[in-house]
Amino acid sequence: MEEDAILVQRAVQGCEDAFAALIGRHRRLVFSVVWSLLQDRDDAEDAAQETWVLAYRHLPKLRDPARFAAWLCALARHTGYKWLGNRAIEPQRYARLEELAV
């Protein structure tokens, strides 16, 4: 979208209001992507927040600002998959701690 491209360029230049506008425009999209993977509200909210932090950090690397929404979706999907992987690891950690405690 052309408006996204303008907001991205302004955000990269340091305009916090522009990044806030991007969040406002795409908050539901990010949440929907991570929710579809995690199916847990708390985890989805945390993963969405992590997605926005990563987006802010990596925004200067975005080659085509007009494709911000697609890039953001991919970032949210990657973050959601990372959270799924962490879920698989956590039970193993707790099981090992319980074994050590016995």
GROMACS .gro file of N, CA and C in nm:
model
  306
    1MET      N    1   0.083  -0.118   0.000
    1MET     CA    2   0.000   0.000   0.000
    1MET      C    3   0.087   0.125   0.000
    2GLU      N    4   0.041   0.221  -0.070
    2GLU     CA    5   0.118   0.345  -0.080
    2GLU      C    6   0.128   0.416   0.056
    3GLU      N    7   0.019   0.416   0.131
    3GLU     CA    8   0.021   0.482   0.262
    3GLU      C    9   0.118   0.411   0.356
    4ASP      N   10   0.122   0.277   0.351
    4ASP     CA   11   0.219   0.203   0.432
    4ASP      C   12   0.361   0.243   0.395
    5ALA      N   13   0.387   0.256   0.266
    5ALA     CA   14   0.522   0.291   0.221
    5ALA      C   15   0.565   0.427   0.277
    6ILE      N   16   0.473   0.521   0.277
    6ILE     CA   17   0.504   0.654   0.331
    6ILE      C   18   0.529   0.644   0.481
    7LEU      N   19   0.444   0.571   0.552
    7LEU     CA   20   0.461   0.556   0.696
    7LEU      C   21   0.592   0.484   0.730
    8VAL      N   22   0.626   0.382   0.652
    8VAL     CA   23   0.752   0.310   0.674
    8VAL      C   24   0.870   0.406   0.657
    9GLN      N   25   0.870   0.482   0.551
    9GLN     CA   26   0.980   0.576   0.527
    9GLN      C   27   0.992   0.676   0.641
   10ARG      N   28   0.879   0.727   0.688
   10ARG     CA   29   0.882   0.822   0.799
   10ARG      C   30   0.929   0.756   0.927
   11ALA      N   31   0.886   0.633   0.951
   11ALA     CA   32   0.927   0.560   1.072
   11ALA      C   33   1.078   0.534   1.070
   12VAL      N   34   1.131   0.497   0.956
   12VAL     CA   35   1.275   0.473   0.943
   12VAL      C   36   1.353   0.601   0.973
   13GLN      N   37   1.294   0.713   0.939
   13GLN     CA   38   1.359   0.843   0.966
   13GLN      C   39   1.344   0.886   1.111
   14GLY      N   40   1.274   0.804   1.192
   14GLY     CA   41   1.264   0.833   1.334
   14GLY      C   42   1.131   0.886   1.383
   15CYS      N   43   1.032   0.891   1.297
   15CYS     CA   44   0.901   0.941   1.337
   15CYS      C   45   0.823   0.831   1.411
   16GLU      N   46   0.813   0.846   1.542
   16GLU     CA   47   0.744   0.745   1.623
   16GLU      C   48   0.595   0.741   1.592
   17ASP      N   49   0.537   0.854   1.557
   17ASP     CA   50   0.394   0.857   1.522
   17ASP      C   51   0.366   0.773   1.398
   18ALA      N   52   0.459   0.770   1.305
   18ALA     CA   53   0.441   0.691   1.184
   18ALA      C   54   0.440   0.542   1.218
   19PHE      N   55   0.531   0.501   1.307
   19PHE     CA   56   0.532   0.360   1.345
   19PHE      C   57   0.406   0.325   1.424
   20ALA      N   58   0.361   0.416   1.510
   20ALA     CA   59   0.236   0.395   1.584
   20ALA      C   60   0.118   0.380   1.487
   21ALA      N   61   0.121   0.457   1.379
   21ALA     CA   62   0.015   0.446   1.278
   21ALA      C   63   0.019   0.309   1.209
   22LEU      N   64   0.139   0.259   1.183
   22LEU     CA   65   0.152   0.124   1.124
   22LEU      C   66   0.095   0.019   1.218
   23ILE      N   67   0.124   0.034   1.346
   23ILE     CA   68   0.070  -0.061   1.445
   23ILE      C   69  -0.083  -0.054   1.442
   24GLY      N   70  -0.136   0.066   1.443
   24GLY     CA   71  -0.282   0.082   1.440
   24GLY      C   72  -0.346   0.019   1.318
   25ARG      N   73  -0.280   0.032   1.205
   25ARG     CA   74  -0.333  -0.023   1.080
   25ARG      C   75  -0.325  -0.176   1.074
   26HIS      N   76  -0.223  -0.234   1.138
   26HIS     CA   77  -0.196  -0.377   1.119
   26HIS      C   78  -0.200  -0.461   1.247
   27ARG      N   79  -0.248  -0.403   1.356
   27ARG     CA   80  -0.252  -0.475   1.485
   27ARG      C   81  -0.333  -0.604   1.474
   28ARG      N   82  -0.450  -0.597   1.414
   28ARG     CA   83  -0.536  -0.717   1.401
   28ARG      C   84  -0.471  -0.823   1.313
   29LEU      N   85  -0.407  -0.779   1.207
   29LEU     CA   86  -0.340  -0.873   1.117
   29LEU      C   87  -0.235  -0.954   1.191
   30VAL      N   88  -0.148  -0.885   1.265
   30VAL     CA   89  -0.041  -0.952   1.339
   30VAL      C   90  -0.100  -1.048   1.442
   31PHE      N   91  -0.198  -1.002   1.517
   31PHE     CA   92  -0.258  -1.087   1.619
   31PHE      C   93  -0.322  -1.210   1.554
   32SER      N   94  -0.391  -1.191   1.442
   32SER     CA   95  -0.456  -1.304   1.374
   32SER      C   96  -0.356  -1.409   1.329
   33VAL      N   97  -0.243  -1.365   1.278
   33VAL     CA   98  -0.142  -1.460   1.231
   33VAL      C   99  -0.088  -1.543   1.347
   34VAL      N  100  -0.049  -1.477   1.456
   34VAL     CA  101   0.008  -1.553   1.567
   34VAL      C  102  -0.099  -1.635   1.638
   35TRP      N  103  -0.222  -1.583   1.647
   35TRP     CA  104  -0.331  -1.658   1.709
   35TRP      C  105  -0.358  -1.788   1.631
   36SER      N  106  -0.355  -1.779   1.498
   36SER     CA  107  -0.384  -1.898   1.416
   36SER      C  108  -0.284  -2.011   1.444
   37LEU      N  109  -0.165  -1.974   1.486
   37LEU     CA  110  -0.064  -2.075   1.517
   37LEU      C  111  -0.068  -2.120   1.664
   38LEU      N  112  -0.088  -2.027   1.754
   38LEU     CA  113  -0.072  -2.055   1.896
   38LEU      C  114  -0.201  -2.094   1.968
   39GLN      N  115  -0.312  -2.043   1.923
   39GLN     CA  116  -0.443  -2.073   1.982
   39GLN      C  117  -0.448  -2.050   2.133
   40ASP      N  118  -0.374  -1.952   2.179
   40ASP     CA  119  -0.373  -1.914   2.320
   40ASP      C  120  -0.362  -1.762   2.326
   41ARG      N  121  -0.457  -1.697   2.392
   41ARG     CA  122  -0.463  -1.551   2.389
   41ARG      C  123  -0.338  -1.487   2.449
   42ASP      N  124  -0.294  -1.534   2.565
   42ASP     CA  125  -0.177  -1.474   2.629
   42ASP      C  126  -0.052  -1.490   2.544
   43ASP      N  127  -0.031  -1.611   2.493
   43ASP     CA  128   0.086  -1.634   2.408
   43ASP      C  129   0.077  -1.552   2.280
   44ALA      N  130  -0.043  -1.544   2.223
   44ALA     CA  131  -0.060  -1.467   2.099
   44ALA      C  132  -0.032  -1.318   2.123
   45GLU      N  133  -0.077  -1.266   2.236
   45GLU     CA  134  -0.049  -1.125   2.267
   45GLU      C  135   0.101  -1.102   2.284
   46ASP      N  136   0.169  -1.194   2.354
   46ASP     CA  137   0.313  -1.180   2.372
   46ASP      C  138   0.388  -1.193   2.240
   47ALA      N  139   0.346  -1.290   2.158
   47ALA     CA  140   0.412  -1.310   2.028
   47ALA      C  141   0.386  -1.190   1.935
   48ALA      N  142   0.268  -1.133   1.944
   48ALA     CA  143   0.238  -1.014   1.863
   48ALA      C  144   0.327  -0.898   1.907
   49GLN      N  145   0.343  -0.881   2.036
   49GLN     CA  146   0.430  -0.774   2.087
   49GLN      C  147   0.574  -0.797   2.039
   50GLU      N  148   0.619  -0.921   2.046
   50GLU     CA  149   0.754  -0.952   1.998
   50GLU      C  150   0.768  -0.923   1.849
   51THR      N  151   0.663  -0.952   1.773
   51THR     CA  152   0.664  -0.923   1.630
   51THR      C  153   0.683  -0.774   1.605
   52TRP      N  154   0.612  -0.690   1.682
   52TRP     CA  155   0.624  -0.546   1.663
   52TRP      C  156   0.762  -0.496   1.701
   53VAL      N  157   0.821  -0.553   1.805
   53VAL     CA  158   0.958  -0.513   1.843
   53VAL      C  159   1.055  -0.549   1.731
   54LEU      N  160   1.041  -0.669   1.677
   54LEU     CA  161   1.128  -0.712   1.567
   54LEU      C  162   1.106  -0.625   1.443
   55ALA      N  163   0.980  -0.592   1.415
   55ALA     CA  164   0.950  -0.507   1.299
   55ALA      C  165   1.018  -0.372   1.314
   56TYR      N  166   1.010  -0.314   1.433
   56TYR     CA  167   1.072  -0.184   1.456
   56TYR      C  168   1.223  -0.192   1.438
   57ARG      N  169   1.282  -0.297   1.492
   57ARG     CA  170   1.427  -0.315   1.484
   57ARG      C  171   1.475  -0.337   1.341
   58HIS      N  172   1.398  -0.410   1.263
   58HIS     CA  173   1.442  -0.449   1.129
   58HIS      C  174   1.380  -0.366   1.017
   59LEU      N  175   1.301  -0.268   1.052
   59LEU     CA  176   1.235  -0.185   0.951
   59LEU      C  177   1.332  -0.123   0.850
   60PRO      N  178   1.450  -0.076   0.892
   60PRO     CA  179   1.542  -0.018   0.793
   60PRO      C  180   1.590  -0.119   0.687
   61LYS      N  181   1.576  -0.249   0.716
   61LYS     CA  182   1.620  -0.351   0.620
   61LYS      C  183   1.513  -0.387   0.518
   62LEU      N  184   1.391  -0.337   0.537
   62LEU     CA  185   1.282  -0.366   0.445
   62LEU      C  186   1.311  -0.302   0.310
   63ARG      N  187   1.326  -0.384   0.207
   63ARG     CA  188   1.365  -0.335   0.074
   63ARG      C  189   1.252  -0.262   0.002
   64ASP      N  190   1.130  -0.313   0.015
   64ASP     CA  191   1.017  -0.255  -0.056
   64ASP      C  192   0.910  -0.213   0.045
   65PRO      N  193   0.913  -0.088   0.090
   65PRO     CA  194   0.816  -0.042   0.191
   65PRO      C  195   0.670  -0.062   0.152
   66ALA      N  196   0.640  -0.069   0.024
   66ALA     CA  197   0.502  -0.091  -0.020
   66ALA      C  198   0.454  -0.232   0.016
   67ARG      N  199   0.547  -0.322   0.043
   67ARG     CA  200   0.512  -0.460   0.079
   67ARG      C  201   0.520  -0.482   0.231
   68PHE      N  202   0.505  -0.375   0.306
   68PHE     CA  203   0.515  -0.383   0.451
   68PHE      C  204   0.423  -0.489   0.510
   69ALA      N  205   0.298  -0.492   0.469
   69ALA     CA  206   0.202  -0.587   0.526
   69ALA      C  207   0.244  -0.731   0.502
   70ALA      N  208   0.291  -0.763   0.383
   70ALA     CA  209   0.336  -0.900   0.354
   70ALA      C  210   0.459  -0.935   0.437
   71TRP      N  211   0.551  -0.841   0.448
   71TRP     CA  212   0.672  -0.860   0.527
   71TRP      C  213   0.636  -0.880   0.674
   72LEU      N  214   0.542  -0.801   0.723
   72LEU     CA  215   0.498  -0.811   0.861
   72LEU      C  216   0.431  -0.945   0.888
   73CYS      N  217   0.351  -0.993   0.794
   73CYS     CA  218   0.288  -1.126   0.807
   73CYS      C  219   0.393  -1.235   0.819
   74ALA      N  220   0.493  -1.229   0.735
   74ALA     CA  221   0.600  -1.329   0.740
   74ALA      C  222   0.673  -1.322   0.874
   75LEU      N  223   0.696  -1.203   0.923
   75LEU     CA  224   0.763  -1.186   1.052
   75LEU      C  225   0.676  -1.242   1.165
   76ALA      N  226   0.547  -1.216   1.160
   76ALA     CA  227   0.455  -1.268   1.262
   76ALA      C  228   0.449  -1.421   1.257
   77ARG      N  229   0.446  -1.476   1.137
   77ARG     CA  230   0.443  -1.622   1.121
   77ARG      C  231   0.571  -1.684   1.178
   78HIS      N  232   0.683  -1.625   1.148
   78HIS     CA  233   0.812  -1.673   1.200
   78HIS      C  234   0.813  -1.667   1.353
   79THR      N  235   0.764  -1.558   1.408
   79THR     CA  236   0.758  -1.544   1.554
   79THR      C  237   0.665  -1.649   1.614
   80GLY      N  238   0.551  -1.670   1.552
   80GLY     CA  239   0.458  -1.773   1.601
   80GLY      C  240   0.518  -1.912   1.600
   81TYR      N  241   0.590  -1.945   1.493
   81TYR     CA  242   0.656  -2.076   1.486
   81TYR      C  243   0.764  -2.089   1.593
   82LYS      N  244   0.833  -1.980   1.620
   82LYS     CA  245   0.935  -1.982   1.725
   82LYS      C  246   0.870  -2.010   1.860
   83TRP      N  247   0.756  -1.947   1.885
   83TRP     CA  248   0.684  -1.971   2.010
   83TRP      C  249   0.637  -2.116   2.019
   84LEU      N  250   0.593  -2.172   1.908
   84LEU     CA  251   0.552  -2.314   1.908
   84LEU      C  252   0.670  -2.403   1.943
   85GLY      N  253   0.786  -2.373   1.887
   85GLY     CA  254   0.906  -2.451   1.917
   85GLY      C  255   0.943  -2.441   2.064
   86ASN      N  256   0.929  -2.322   2.121
   86ASN     CA  257   0.959  -2.305   2.264
   86ASN      C  258   0.862  -2.384   2.351
   87ARG      N  259   0.738  -2.395   2.307
   87ARG     CA  260   0.640  -2.475   2.382
   87ARG      C  261   0.682  -2.622   2.388
   88ALA      N  262   0.738  -2.671   2.279
   88ALA     CA  263   0.780  -2.811   2.275
   88ALA      C  264   0.899  -2.835   2.366
   89ILE      N  265   0.983  -2.735   2.383
   89ILE     CA  266   1.103  -2.749   2.465
   89ILE      C  267   1.071  -2.738   2.614
   90GLU      N  268   0.980  -2.651   2.652
   90GLU     CA  269   0.951  -2.625   2.793
   90GLU      C  270   0.914  -2.750   2.873
   91PRO      N  271   0.822  -2.836   2.825
   91PRO     CA  272   0.790  -2.955   2.905
   91PRO      C  273   0.912  -3.044   2.930
   92GLN      N  274   1.003  -3.051   2.834
   92GLN     CA  275   1.124  -3.131   2.852
   92GLN      C  276   1.210  -3.073   2.962
   93ARG      N  277   1.220  -2.941   2.967
   93ARG     CA  278   1.299  -2.876   3.072
   93ARG      C  279   1.242  -2.904   3.209
   94TYR      N  280   1.109  -2.892   3.222
   94TYR     CA  281   1.046  -2.916   3.351
   94TYR      C  282   1.061  -3.061   3.394
   95ALA      N  283   1.051  -3.154   3.300
   95ALA     CA  284   1.067  -3.294   3.332
   95ALA      C  285   1.207  -3.321   3.386
   96ARG      N  286   1.308  -3.261   3.326
   96ARG     CA  287   1.444  -3.279   3.372
   96ARG      C  288   1.464  -3.219   3.511
   97LEU      N  289   1.405  -3.103   3.535
   97LEU     CA  290   1.417  -3.042   3.667
   97LEU      C  291   1.351  -3.128   3.773
   98GLU      N  292   1.237  -3.187   3.741
   98GLU     CA  293   1.170  -3.276   3.836
   98GLU      C  294   1.254  -3.399   3.865
   99GLU      N  295   1.320  -3.454   3.763
   99GLU     CA  296   1.408  -3.570   3.784
   99GLU      C  297   1.524  -3.534   3.876
  100LEU      N  298   1.581  -3.416   3.858
  100LEU     CA  299   1.694  -3.373   3.941
  100LEU      C  300   1.651  -3.347   4.085
  101ALA      N  301   1.527  -3.305   4.103
  101ALA     CA  302   1.479  -3.271   4.237
  101ALA      C  303   1.448  -3.394   4.321
  102VAL      N  304   1.434  -3.509   4.258
  102VAL     CA  305   1.397  -3.632   4.333
  102VAL      C  306   1.513  -3.690   4.406
   0.00000   0.00000   0.00000
